Amino acid sequence: MQKRNFEHLFKFARDLTVDAGEQIRTSFQKEITVDFKENRSDLVTNMDKQIERFFIKNIQKSYPDHRILGEEGFGDKITSLDGTIWIIDPIDGTMNFVHMQRHFAISVAIYHNGEGIIGLIYDVAQKDLYYAVKGQGAFLNDRKLPALGSIDVGDAVIGVNSAWVFEKKRIKEGIIPHLINNLRGTRSFGSAAIELAYTASGKIDGYISLRLSPWDYAAGKILIEEVGGKISTINGDPLTILTKQSPVFAAKPGLHESILKNFLIK
């Protein structure tokens, strides 16, 4: 993909994301329709669907050869990484959107032939736009983020869902509590996209989740790698956007390797 088209594509994606955020903020004053998917904690609203359709309509109009993978299922069925693929979560942290109107984000990633080239995470309520362009670094509201440095496990604050402490099906019992007991602290914000953006910007030192889909981490992966952070499965394997659900671990360099070796890989 030529650099000129690359820059135009970023500006297009950025403008779409900001426009979508304005639509969501406007909805704060309106009644929203709330439903759930597999269970009552897996919420979806009319705004999730409206925003995904908004992206799809505009992308198809301007880039008809691009494919789209969206959480709400209005895009394409993706079976290969060929070409240019948009990966969109219209509202990551829908429960926070419904209950608090805070701590949720729009997550948009663009991959070309399997390589992440553009990532945007928009904290809608705060109007904070985290973004990265391959090879150009990561930014928060046009301020370039510094490269991440290493930190000791005992000084680290990691984002983790407290429910994972009691999870027994997906990880060997006891590993997560053992890790938590050796950290400075943990935080839980209820939005994977925001927690990955916080990791990229150094607000927290890492993030771990035992179950994420590509639209949850695709943009965050690009941001984190552009500032020198590491992101993988909890076994240290590479992430792929074709895997529906993966355990994900992201952290500062050095810290990522230390936690994998001493706490996660058994």
PDB file of C-alpha atoms in Angstrom, residues 52-260:
ATOM      1  CA  GLU A  52     -21.348  -0.416  13.116  1.00  0.00           C
ATOM      2  CA  ARG A  53     -23.730   0.205  10.204  1.00  0.00           C
ATOM      3  CA  PHE A  54     -22.434   3.796  10.005  1.00  0.00           C
ATOM      4  CA  PHE A  55     -18.865   2.544   9.577  1.00  0.00           C
ATOM      5  CA  ILE A  56     -19.819  -0.125   7.061  1.00  0.00           C
ATOM      6  CA  LYS A  57     -21.875   2.233   4.895  1.00  0.00           C
ATOM      7  CA  ASN A  58     -19.085   4.818   4.667  1.00  0.00           C
ATOM      8  CA  ILE A  59     -16.254   2.319   4.209  1.00  0.00           C
ATOM      9  CA  GLN A  60     -18.086   0.491   1.426  1.00  0.00           C
ATOM     10  CA  LYS A  61     -18.805   3.793  -0.304  1.00  0.00           C
ATOM     11  CA  SER A  62     -15.183   5.017  -0.260  1.00  0.00           C
ATOM     12  CA  TYR A  63     -13.294   1.697  -0.265  1.00  0.00           C
ATOM     13  CA  PRO A  64     -15.536  -0.929  -1.875  1.00  0.00           C
ATOM     14  CA  ASP A  65     -12.682  -3.437  -2.126  1.00  0.00           C
ATOM     15  CA  HIS A  66     -12.035  -3.406   1.631  1.00  0.00           C
ATOM     16  CA  ARG A  67     -13.578  -6.053   3.876  1.00  0.00           C
ATOM     17  CA  ILE A  68     -15.046  -5.417   7.323  1.00  0.00           C
ATOM     18  CA  LEU A  69     -15.136  -7.560  10.452  1.00  0.00           C
ATOM     19  CA  GLY A  70     -17.512  -6.082  13.035  1.00  0.00           C
ATOM     20  CA  GLU A  71     -18.592  -7.345  16.417  1.00  0.00           C
ATOM     21  CA  GLU A  72     -22.300  -6.997  15.667  1.00  0.00           C
ATOM     22  CA  GLY A  73     -22.061  -9.124  12.524  1.00  0.00           C
ATOM     23  CA  PHE A  74     -23.090  -6.626   9.837  1.00  0.00           C
ATOM     24  CA  GLY A  75     -19.792  -6.888   7.985  1.00  0.00           C
ATOM     25  CA  ASP A  76     -18.141  -9.667   6.019  1.00  0.00           C
ATOM     26  CA  LYS A  77     -17.298 -13.234   6.889  1.00  0.00           C
ATOM     27  CA  ILE A  78     -13.510 -13.154   7.100  1.00  0.00           C
ATOM     28  CA  THR A  79     -11.711 -16.403   6.299  1.00  0.00           C
ATOM     29  CA  SER A  80      -8.375 -15.068   5.043  1.00  0.00           C
ATOM     30  CA  LEU A  81      -6.066 -12.144   5.737  1.00  0.00           C
ATOM     31  CA  ASP A  82      -5.697 -11.161   2.085  1.00  0.00           C
ATOM     32  CA  GLY A  83      -6.254  -7.530   1.173  1.00  0.00           C
ATOM     33  CA  THR A  84      -7.367  -4.741   3.494  1.00  0.00           C
ATOM     34  CA  ILE A  85      -9.590  -5.601   6.444  1.00  0.00           C
ATOM     35  CA  TRP A  86     -11.238  -3.247   8.925  1.00  0.00           C
ATOM     36  CA  ILE A  87     -11.871  -4.700  12.386  1.00  0.00           C
ATOM     37  CA  ILE A  88     -14.454  -2.697  14.306  1.00  0.00           C
ATOM     38  CA  ASP A  89     -15.959  -2.741  17.766  1.00  0.00           C
ATOM     39  CA  PRO A  90     -18.561   0.049  17.671  1.00  0.00           C
ATOM     40  CA  ILE A  91     -18.844   0.202  21.463  1.00  0.00           C
ATOM     41  CA  ASP A  92     -16.319  -1.745  23.508  1.00  0.00           C
ATOM     42  CA  GLY A  93     -17.571  -1.732  27.077  1.00  0.00           C
ATOM     43  CA  THR A  94     -21.291  -1.676  26.335  1.00  0.00           C
ATOM     44  CA  MET A  95     -22.196  -2.346  29.971  1.00  0.00           C
ATOM     45  CA  ASN A  96     -20.287   0.791  30.978  1.00  0.00           C
ATOM     46  CA  PHE A  97     -22.041   2.720  28.208  1.00  0.00           C
ATOM     47  CA  VAL A  98     -25.440   1.576  29.465  1.00  0.00           C
ATOM     48  CA  HIS A  99     -24.844   2.029  33.188  1.00  0.00           C
ATOM     49  CA  MET A 100     -22.334   4.883  33.458  1.00  0.00           C
ATOM     50  CA  GLN A 101     -21.861   6.574  30.073  1.00  0.00           C
ATOM     51  CA  ARG A 102     -18.148   6.345  30.855  1.00  0.00           C
ATOM     52  CA  HIS A 103     -15.225   3.956  30.271  1.00  0.00           C
ATOM     53  CA  PHE A 104     -16.214   2.656  26.844  1.00  0.00           C
ATOM     54  CA  ALA A 105     -14.548   3.114  23.479  1.00  0.00           C
ATOM     55  CA  ILE A 106     -14.808   2.785  19.729  1.00  0.00           C
ATOM     56  CA  SER A 107     -12.080   0.442  18.503  1.00  0.00           C
ATOM     57  CA  VAL A 108     -11.037   0.504  14.846  1.00  0.00           C
ATOM     58  CA  ALA A 109      -8.131  -1.393  13.303  1.00  0.00           C
ATOM     59  CA  ILE A 110      -7.039  -1.706   9.703  1.00  0.00           C
ATOM     60  CA  TYR A 111      -4.935  -4.674   8.604  1.00  0.00           C
ATOM     61  CA  HIS A 112      -3.355  -5.130   5.178  1.00  0.00           C
ATOM     62  CA  ASN A 113      -2.369  -8.651   4.151  1.00  0.00           C
ATOM     63  CA  GLY A 114      -2.321  -9.640   7.815  1.00  0.00           C
ATOM     64  CA  GLU A 115      -0.227  -6.698   9.042  1.00  0.00           C
ATOM     65  CA  GLY A 116      -1.720  -4.087  11.337  1.00  0.00           C
ATOM     66  CA  ILE A 117      -1.245  -0.672   9.758  1.00  0.00           C
ATOM     67  CA  ILE A 118      -3.706   1.655  11.547  1.00  0.00           C
ATOM     68  CA  GLY A 119      -5.258   1.444  14.988  1.00  0.00           C
ATOM     69  CA  LEU A 120      -7.638   3.848  16.719  1.00  0.00           C
ATOM     70  CA  ILE A 121      -9.213   3.651  20.157  1.00  0.00           C
ATOM     71  CA  TYR A 122     -11.568   6.504  20.989  1.00  0.00           C
ATOM     72  CA  ASP A 123     -12.568   7.049  24.615  1.00  0.00           C
ATOM     73  CA  VAL A 124     -15.835   8.704  23.660  1.00  0.00           C
ATOM     74  CA  ALA A 125     -16.831  10.285  26.972  1.00  0.00           C
ATOM     75  CA  GLN A 126     -13.355  11.755  27.555  1.00  0.00           C
ATOM     76  CA  LYS A 127     -12.857  12.658  23.876  1.00  0.00           C
ATOM     77  CA  ASP A 128      -9.448  10.997  24.051  1.00  0.00           C
ATOM     78  CA  LEU A 129      -8.300   9.541  20.741  1.00  0.00           C
ATOM     79  CA  TYR A 130      -5.456   7.022  20.935  1.00  0.00           C
ATOM     80  CA  TYR A 131      -4.094   6.086  17.537  1.00  0.00           C
ATOM     81  CA  ALA A 132      -1.137   4.548  15.775  1.00  0.00           C
ATOM     82  CA  VAL A 133       0.103   4.284  12.217  1.00  0.00           C
ATOM     83  CA  LYS A 134       2.546   1.519  11.382  1.00  0.00           C
ATOM     84  CA  GLY A 135       6.124   2.770  11.698  1.00  0.00           C
ATOM     85  CA  GLN A 136       5.106   6.252  12.897  1.00  0.00           C
ATOM     86  CA  GLY A 137       4.522   5.653  16.600  1.00  0.00           C
ATOM     87  CA  ALA A 138       1.415   5.975  18.736  1.00  0.00           C
ATOM     88  CA  PHE A 139      -0.370   9.126  19.831  1.00  0.00           C
ATOM     89  CA  LEU A 140      -2.918  10.467  22.281  1.00  0.00           C
ATOM     90  CA  ASN A 141      -4.766  13.482  20.873  1.00  0.00           C
ATOM     91  CA  ASP A 142      -1.798  14.303  18.592  1.00  0.00           C
ATOM     92  CA  ARG A 143       0.724  14.016  21.437  1.00  0.00           C
ATOM     93  CA  LYS A 144       3.245  11.325  20.617  1.00  0.00           C
ATOM     94  CA  LEU A 145       3.466   8.629  23.246  1.00  0.00           C
ATOM     95  CA  PRO A 146       6.943   7.766  24.517  1.00  0.00           C
ATOM     96  CA  ALA A 147       8.427   4.317  24.126  1.00  0.00           C
ATOM     97  CA  LEU A 148       7.563   2.034  27.024  1.00  0.00           C
ATOM     98  CA  GLY A 149      10.290   1.087  29.469  1.00  0.00           C
ATOM     99  CA  SER A 150      10.643  -1.999  31.596  1.00  0.00           C
ATOM    100  CA  ILE A 151       9.387  -2.328  35.165  1.00  0.00           C
ATOM    101  CA  ASP A 152       9.694  -4.950  37.890  1.00  0.00           C
ATOM    102  CA  VAL A 153       6.722  -7.202  38.589  1.00  0.00           C
ATOM    103  CA  GLY A 154       6.476  -5.938  42.165  1.00  0.00           C
ATOM    104  CA  ASP A 155       6.071  -2.354  40.939  1.00  0.00           C
ATOM    105  CA  ALA A 156       3.527  -3.138  38.217  1.00  0.00           C
ATOM    106  CA  VAL A 157      -0.172  -2.332  38.015  1.00  0.00           C
ATOM    107  CA  ILE A 158      -2.023  -4.719  35.713  1.00  0.00           C
ATOM    108  CA  GLY A 159      -5.552  -4.475  34.309  1.00  0.00           C
ATOM    109  CA  VAL A 160      -7.428  -7.697  35.019  1.00  0.00           C
ATOM    110  CA  ASN A 161     -11.082  -8.645  35.374  1.00  0.00           C
ATOM    111  CA  SER A 162     -11.611  -9.804  38.950  1.00  0.00           C
ATOM    112  CA  ALA A 163     -13.818 -12.635  37.660  1.00  0.00           C
ATOM    113  CA  TRP A 164     -10.718 -14.294  36.179  1.00  0.00           C
ATOM    114  CA  VAL A 165      -9.445 -14.922  39.708  1.00  0.00           C
ATOM    115  CA  PHE A 166     -12.179 -17.535  40.058  1.00  0.00           C
ATOM    116  CA  GLU A 167     -11.984 -18.865  36.493  1.00  0.00           C
ATOM    117  CA  LYS A 168     -11.097 -22.566  36.410  1.00  0.00           C
ATOM    118  CA  LYS A 169     -12.119 -23.655  32.911  1.00  0.00           C
ATOM    119  CA  ARG A 170      -9.641 -21.614  30.876  1.00  0.00           C
ATOM    120  CA  ILE A 171      -6.470 -21.431  32.935  1.00  0.00           C
ATOM    121  CA  LYS A 172      -4.743 -23.623  35.476  1.00  0.00           C
ATOM    122  CA  GLU A 173      -6.225 -22.953  38.905  1.00  0.00           C
ATOM    123  CA  GLY A 174      -4.169 -20.638  41.034  1.00  0.00           C
ATOM    124  CA  ILE A 175      -2.040 -18.929  38.375  1.00  0.00           C
ATOM    125  CA  ILE A 176      -3.931 -15.617  38.278  1.00  0.00           C
ATOM    126  CA  PRO A 177      -4.177 -15.230  42.098  1.00  0.00           C
ATOM    127  CA  HIS A 178      -0.453 -16.029  42.351  1.00  0.00           C
ATOM    128  CA  LEU A 179       0.333 -13.293  39.837  1.00  0.00           C
ATOM    129  CA  ILE A 180      -1.943 -10.774  41.555  1.00  0.00           C
ATOM    130  CA  ASN A 181      -0.286 -11.392  44.916  1.00  0.00           C
ATOM    131  CA  ASN A 182       3.064 -10.410  43.420  1.00  0.00           C
ATOM    132  CA  LEU A 183       1.935  -7.162  41.746  1.00  0.00           C
ATOM    133  CA  ARG A 184       1.746  -3.670  43.181  1.00  0.00           C
ATOM    134  CA  GLY A 185      -1.921  -3.622  42.252  1.00  0.00           C
ATOM    135  CA  THR A 186      -4.669  -4.358  39.743  1.00  0.00           C
ATOM    136  CA  ARG A 187      -7.350  -2.316  38.023  1.00  0.00           C
ATOM    137  CA  SER A 188     -10.503  -3.207  36.096  1.00  0.00           C
ATOM    138  CA  PHE A 189     -12.131  -0.712  33.724  1.00  0.00           C
ATOM    139  CA  GLY A 190     -14.599  -2.956  31.901  1.00  0.00           C
ATOM    140  CA  SER A 191     -13.318  -2.216  28.391  1.00  0.00           C
ATOM    141  CA  ALA A 192     -10.502  -4.187  26.804  1.00  0.00           C
ATOM    142  CA  ALA A 193      -9.876  -1.444  24.254  1.00  0.00           C
ATOM    143  CA  ILE A 194      -9.432   1.202  26.940  1.00  0.00           C
ATOM    144  CA  GLU A 195      -7.191  -1.037  29.026  1.00  0.00           C
ATOM    145  CA  LEU A 196      -4.995  -1.754  26.011  1.00  0.00           C
ATOM    146  CA  ALA A 197      -4.862   1.981  25.242  1.00  0.00           C
ATOM    147  CA  TYR A 198      -3.905   2.631  28.862  1.00  0.00           C
ATOM    148  CA  THR A 199      -1.146   0.028  28.530  1.00  0.00           C
ATOM    149  CA  ALA A 200       0.175   1.689  25.367  1.00  0.00           C
ATOM    150  CA  SER A 201       0.161   5.101  27.057  1.00  0.00           C
ATOM    151  CA  GLY A 202       1.777   3.843  30.277  1.00  0.00           C
ATOM    152  CA  LYS A 203      -1.213   4.555  32.513  1.00  0.00           C
ATOM    153  CA  ILE A 204      -1.117   0.913  33.537  1.00  0.00           C
ATOM    154  CA  ASP A 205       1.735  -1.499  33.006  1.00  0.00           C
ATOM    155  CA  GLY A 206      -0.160  -4.352  31.383  1.00  0.00           C
ATOM    156  CA  TYR A 207      -3.475  -6.035  30.758  1.00  0.00           C
ATOM    157  CA  ILE A 208      -4.596  -9.642  30.854  1.00  0.00           C
ATOM    158  CA  SER A 209      -7.856 -11.231  29.721  1.00  0.00           C
ATOM    159  CA  LEU A 210      -8.721 -14.870  29.253  1.00  0.00           C
ATOM    160  CA  ARG A 211     -11.299 -14.311  26.535  1.00  0.00           C
ATOM    161  CA  LEU A 212     -11.132 -11.631  23.834  1.00  0.00           C
ATOM    162  CA  SER A 213     -12.233 -11.498  20.212  1.00  0.00           C
ATOM    163  CA  PRO A 214     -10.278  -9.773  17.409  1.00  0.00           C
ATOM    164  CA  TRP A 215     -12.367  -6.600  17.549  1.00  0.00           C
ATOM    165  CA  ASP A 216     -11.427  -6.278  21.246  1.00  0.00           C
ATOM    166  CA  TYR A 217      -7.651  -6.287  20.718  1.00  0.00           C
ATOM    167  CA  ALA A 218      -6.884  -5.604  17.031  1.00  0.00           C
ATOM    168  CA  ALA A 219      -6.420  -1.834  17.443  1.00  0.00           C
ATOM    169  CA  GLY A 220      -4.745  -2.102  20.840  1.00  0.00           C
ATOM    170  CA  LYS A 221      -2.201  -4.527  19.432  1.00  0.00           C
ATOM    171  CA  ILE A 222      -1.079  -1.944  16.874  1.00  0.00           C
ATOM    172  CA  LEU A 223      -0.799   0.817  19.486  1.00  0.00           C
ATOM    173  CA  ILE A 224       1.154  -1.310  21.946  1.00  0.00           C
ATOM    174  CA  GLU A 225       3.631  -2.588  19.385  1.00  0.00           C
ATOM    175  CA  GLU A 226       4.288   0.948  18.108  1.00  0.00           C
ATOM    176  CA  VAL A 227       5.548   1.988  21.568  1.00  0.00           C
ATOM    177  CA  GLY A 228       7.644  -1.145  22.085  1.00  0.00           C
ATOM    178  CA  GLY A 229       5.214  -3.100  24.224  1.00  0.00           C
ATOM    179  CA  LYS A 230       4.510  -6.797  23.842  1.00  0.00           C
ATOM    180  CA  ILE A 231       1.196  -8.549  23.253  1.00  0.00           C
ATOM    181  CA  SER A 232       0.508 -12.261  22.879  1.00  0.00           C
ATOM    182  CA  THR A 233      -1.626 -15.057  24.214  1.00  0.00           C
ATOM    183  CA  ILE A 234      -0.998 -16.036  27.836  1.00  0.00           C
ATOM    184  CA  ASN A 235       1.136 -18.860  26.456  1.00  0.00           C
ATOM    185  CA  GLY A 236       3.341 -16.419  24.581  1.00  0.00           C
ATOM    186  CA  ASP A 237       1.942 -17.336  21.161  1.00  0.00           C
ATOM    187  CA  PRO A 238       1.209 -14.687  18.493  1.00  0.00           C
ATOM    188  CA  LEU A 239      -2.325 -13.335  18.238  1.00  0.00           C
ATOM    189  CA  THR A 240      -4.314 -13.753  15.045  1.00  0.00           C
ATOM    190  CA  ILE A 241      -7.344 -11.807  13.939  1.00  0.00           C
ATOM    191  CA  LEU A 242      -8.893 -14.981  12.536  1.00  0.00           C
ATOM    192  CA  THR A 243      -9.241 -16.560  16.000  1.00  0.00           C
ATOM    193  CA  LYS A 244     -12.651 -15.779  17.453  1.00  0.00           C
ATOM    194  CA  GLN A 245     -11.637 -15.854  21.106  1.00  0.00           C
ATOM    195  CA  SER A 246      -8.150 -15.793  22.580  1.00  0.00           C
ATOM    196  CA  PRO A 247      -6.575 -15.228  25.976  1.00  0.00           C
ATOM    197  CA  VAL A 248      -4.599 -11.994  25.652  1.00  0.00           C
ATOM    198  CA  PHE A 249      -1.686 -10.610  27.641  1.00  0.00           C
ATOM    199  CA  ALA A 250      -0.108  -7.222  26.929  1.00  0.00           C
ATOM    200  CA  ALA A 251       2.584  -5.472  28.926  1.00  0.00           C
ATOM    201  CA  LYS A 252       5.664  -3.317  28.886  1.00  0.00           C
ATOM    202  CA  PRO A 253       8.801  -4.875  27.434  1.00  0.00           C
ATOM    203  CA  GLY A 254      10.680  -6.950  29.976  1.00  0.00           C
ATOM    204  CA  LEU A 255       7.636  -7.144  32.210  1.00  0.00           C
ATOM    205  CA  HIS A 256       5.817  -9.160  29.544  1.00  0.00           C
ATOM    206  CA  GLU A 257       8.594 -11.723  29.342  1.00  0.00           C
ATOM    207  CA  SER A 258       9.011 -11.888  33.131  1.00  0.00           C
ATOM    208  CA  ILE A 259       5.329 -12.517  33.821  1.00  0.00           C
ATOM    209  CA  LEU A 260       5.076 -15.110  31.057  1.00  0.00           C
TER     210      LEU A 260
END
